[in-house]
């Protein structure tokens, strides 16, 4: 299965991508996670990316395209993958199309999670992320068993710098202006599957499986 999980920031892409990755036994490739890892390690890439991420802007196309190209060549992607947070511009979508052509594989679907803007803001501003393993929680909708502690690895939970309300509004504007046009690109290729992402995590997952024709 080769999928893209698409939607505005906070739509639940990472949450659904993780569930799908577990179900199908294929890797979740989240460009945001890869970039945050580079920031944490303090690499040159991380230092550069941070200047964009903290302001809620997109990291330059050529940087993100290079990251994904390298990642898709790894052997664990041979049986499939789930792209989460990529592509975010039409230029990235075109680059992905070329990469997949070179690899001789095709996308199965682009799952678009449609979520109202006010719901997205509620989801992002109460999101908590594990500093250690990147697992994602929500203080109300999906709380950890123990306050501020990751269920999965015991690491500390924190609020991402870019999840504060001022930055969130800017990220949504960037989404509307630069990322939403990507939907037309995939609609034209017959790959787009629109899903009501306002439902609960479990209900959304069932809708996604239905749209993919699996149960
Ligand atoms: P994205 O990867 O699209 O930015 P996440 O998967 O990190 O979104 O989800 C954003 C926040 O909303 C997280 O705190 C997550 O726990 C919560 N969340 C995800 N899906 C749902 C849902 N269907 N209903 C309520 N909360 C959700
Ligand atoms: P995310 O974890 O998907 O919410 O991404 C967090 C931030 O990482 C974004 O606001 C961007 O600054 C950067 N980022 C992640 N994916 C991409 C991408 N495909 N293109 C450009 N920037 C990205």
XYZ file of C-alpha atoms and ligand atoms in Angstrom:
265
model
C 0.000 0.000 0.000
C 1.416 3.405 -1.004
C -0.501 6.263 0.525
C -0.436 9.960 1.219
C -2.282 11.234 4.273
C -3.291 14.785 3.528
C -5.014 17.573 5.450
C -4.446 20.800 7.364
C -2.121 20.917 10.380
C -3.840 19.186 13.295
C -6.283 17.242 11.099
C -5.087 13.935 12.540
C -2.650 12.909 9.789
C -0.012 11.561 12.169
C -2.622 9.766 14.282
C -4.181 8.009 11.286
C -0.833 7.382 9.570
C 0.395 5.589 12.685
C -2.729 3.375 12.822
C -2.386 2.538 9.120
C 1.352 1.865 9.427
C 0.648 -0.612 12.238
C -2.186 -2.274 10.336
C -0.242 -2.734 7.099
C 3.252 -3.182 8.579
C 4.745 -0.414 6.436
C 6.671 2.712 7.483
C 5.114 6.080 8.266
C 7.220 8.811 6.703
C 6.444 12.097 8.431
C 8.576 14.963 7.148
C 7.692 17.030 10.242
C 9.048 14.253 12.501
C 12.234 13.922 10.429
C 12.801 17.682 10.602
C 12.105 17.825 14.382
C 14.639 15.006 14.874
C 17.229 17.066 12.968
C 16.406 20.109 15.133
C 16.842 17.999 18.286
C 20.208 16.702 17.079
C 21.340 20.238 16.226
C 22.532 19.330 12.711
C 23.001 22.016 10.021
C 19.732 20.852 8.461
C 17.999 21.142 11.839
C 19.321 24.653 12.490
C 18.171 25.844 9.083
C 14.771 24.104 9.270
C 14.054 25.524 12.736
C 14.032 29.102 11.430
C 11.076 28.221 9.172
C 9.270 25.814 11.517
C 9.174 28.203 14.467
C 7.406 30.785 12.301
C 4.950 28.253 10.896
C 6.401 28.530 7.400
C 7.298 25.732 5.036
C 10.886 24.527 4.836
C 12.184 25.087 1.244
C 10.974 22.522 -1.306
C 14.405 21.293 -2.402
C 15.365 20.454 1.192
C 12.220 18.438 1.935
C 12.243 16.768 -1.493
C 15.838 15.609 -0.874
C 14.850 14.128 2.497
C 11.926 12.176 1.031
C 13.912 10.972 -1.976
C 16.559 9.496 0.302
C 13.965 7.948 2.619
C 11.921 6.279 -0.160
C 15.031 4.515 -1.468
C 15.495 2.603 1.771
C 14.599 -1.104 1.651
C 11.813 -0.857 4.247
C 9.741 1.123 1.706
C 9.785 -1.682 -0.857
C 6.415 -3.062 0.284
C 4.783 0.321 0.728
C 4.776 3.491 2.801
C 2.557 6.175 4.238
C 3.574 9.751 3.563
C 2.397 12.113 6.286
C 2.876 15.862 5.815
C 4.378 15.504 2.320
C 3.765 16.775 -0.349
C 2.805 20.250 0.876
C 3.283 22.191 -2.378
C 2.530 21.409 -6.011
C 6.291 21.435 -6.651
C 6.717 18.691 -4.023
C 3.869 16.687 -5.589
C 5.535 16.905 -9.001
C 8.880 15.859 -7.537
C 7.217 12.908 -5.804
C 5.630 11.832 -9.070
C 9.088 11.777 -10.704
C 10.623 9.879 -7.777
C 7.936 7.198 -7.892
C 8.284 6.893 -11.657
C 12.029 6.301 -11.212
C 11.308 3.675 -8.544
C 8.717 2.035 -10.836
C 5.847 2.270 -8.319
C 2.472 4.014 -8.151
C 0.436 5.635 -5.391
C -2.737 3.787 -4.360
C -4.564 6.778 -2.865
C -4.379 10.216 -1.304
C -6.494 10.264 1.846
C -7.661 13.809 2.543
C -8.844 14.437 6.115
C -11.396 17.260 6.009
C -11.633 18.999 9.384
C -13.254 22.340 10.296
C -10.796 25.095 11.099
C -12.035 25.671 14.659
C -11.770 21.944 15.401
C -8.215 21.938 14.064
C -7.268 24.810 16.353
C -8.729 22.922 19.349
C -6.792 19.822 18.394
C -3.443 21.530 17.884
C -3.434 23.842 20.882
C -4.025 20.923 23.279
C -1.692 18.518 21.461
C 1.190 17.128 23.480
C 4.149 15.337 21.922
C 6.699 12.984 23.451
C 10.138 14.572 23.427
C 11.706 11.144 23.268
C 9.727 9.077 20.706
C 7.427 11.660 19.056
C 4.161 9.920 20.062
C 1.183 12.300 19.954
C -1.523 12.891 22.585
C -4.363 15.333 23.188
C -5.126 16.608 26.681
C -8.880 16.013 26.222
C -9.434 13.714 23.205
C -6.546 11.302 23.661
C -4.854 11.892 27.030
C -1.844 9.901 28.274
C -2.539 7.493 31.164
C -0.200 9.470 33.418
C -0.058 13.257 33.154
C 2.878 14.553 31.066
C 4.331 11.056 30.603
C 4.372 9.075 27.336
C 2.425 5.770 27.531
C 4.702 4.221 24.932
C 8.202 5.022 26.204
C 7.850 6.915 29.504
C 9.402 10.054 27.969
C 8.308 13.592 28.916
C 5.481 15.261 26.977
C 5.807 18.842 25.742
C 3.923 21.384 23.660
C 5.549 21.950 20.269
C 6.766 25.531 19.808
C 4.666 25.823 16.630
C 1.497 24.543 18.347
C 0.871 27.854 20.147
C -2.206 29.642 18.890
C -0.421 32.565 17.124
C 1.719 30.198 15.050
C -1.198 27.856 14.404
C -3.169 30.631 12.666
C -0.175 31.298 10.405
C 0.230 27.581 9.630
C -3.423 27.423 8.580
C -2.914 30.404 6.258
C 0.149 28.716 4.742
C -1.936 25.552 4.324
C -4.702 27.369 2.458
C -2.296 29.258 0.200
C 0.417 26.722 -0.567
C -0.820 23.248 0.315
C -4.521 23.127 -0.593
C -3.764 23.485 -4.348
C -2.122 20.032 -4.156
C -5.625 18.526 -3.838
C -6.420 19.457 -7.455
C -3.213 17.754 -8.591
C -4.366 14.428 -7.134
C -8.011 14.883 -8.008
C -6.952 15.169 -11.652
C -5.177 11.812 -11.289
C -8.220 10.104 -9.743
C -6.376 9.381 -6.482
C -8.210 11.655 -4.049
C -10.342 10.118 -1.260
C -12.096 12.730 0.914
C -12.811 11.668 4.487
C -14.814 13.410 7.204
C -12.026 13.989 9.718
C -14.265 15.670 12.320
C -15.258 12.282 13.789
C -13.491 10.436 16.620
C -10.076 8.856 16.008
C -11.595 5.402 15.719
C -14.454 6.464 13.464
C -12.069 8.300 11.130
C -9.886 5.179 10.952
C -12.911 3.059 9.941
C -13.841 5.606 7.259
C -10.289 5.566 5.911
C -10.253 1.755 5.693
C -13.620 1.823 3.935
C -12.330 4.367 1.401
C -9.306 2.144 0.751
C -11.522 -0.896 0.283
C -10.065 -2.792 3.271
C -11.625 -3.779 6.589
P -1.502 16.240 12.236
O -0.470 15.121 12.072
O -2.443 16.312 11.069
O -0.901 17.558 12.557
P -2.191 14.844 14.735
O -2.402 13.420 14.319
O -0.946 15.177 15.459
O -2.426 15.837 13.464
O -3.477 15.274 15.601
C -3.587 16.599 16.152
C -4.128 16.509 17.572
O -5.493 16.086 17.537
C -3.409 15.500 18.464
O -3.390 16.033 19.768
C -4.272 14.233 18.380
O -4.189 13.455 19.563
C -5.676 14.830 18.204
N -6.545 14.055 17.298
C -6.184 13.372 16.180
N -7.266 12.837 15.573
C -8.340 13.204 16.326
C -9.763 12.974 16.241
N -10.286 12.261 15.223
N -10.560 13.500 17.195
C -10.027 14.233 18.215
N -8.714 14.484 18.358
C -7.874 13.992 17.434
P 4.114 18.882 10.842
O 4.784 18.031 11.875
O 3.690 18.075 9.625
O 3.001 19.716 11.397
O 5.224 19.880 10.292
C 5.831 20.830 11.130
C 6.614 21.846 10.308
O 7.673 21.185 9.590
C 5.817 22.580 9.221
O 5.104 23.694 9.727
C 6.948 22.996 8.266
O 7.679 24.092 8.761
C 7.867 21.778 8.308
N 7.484 20.773 7.277
C 7.011 19.506 7.493
N 6.754 18.899 6.327
C 7.058 19.779 5.347
C 6.974 19.770 3.925
N 6.525 18.696 3.261
N 7.355 20.882 3.250
C 7.808 21.974 3.893
N 7.893 22.069 5.218
C 7.530 20.983 5.958
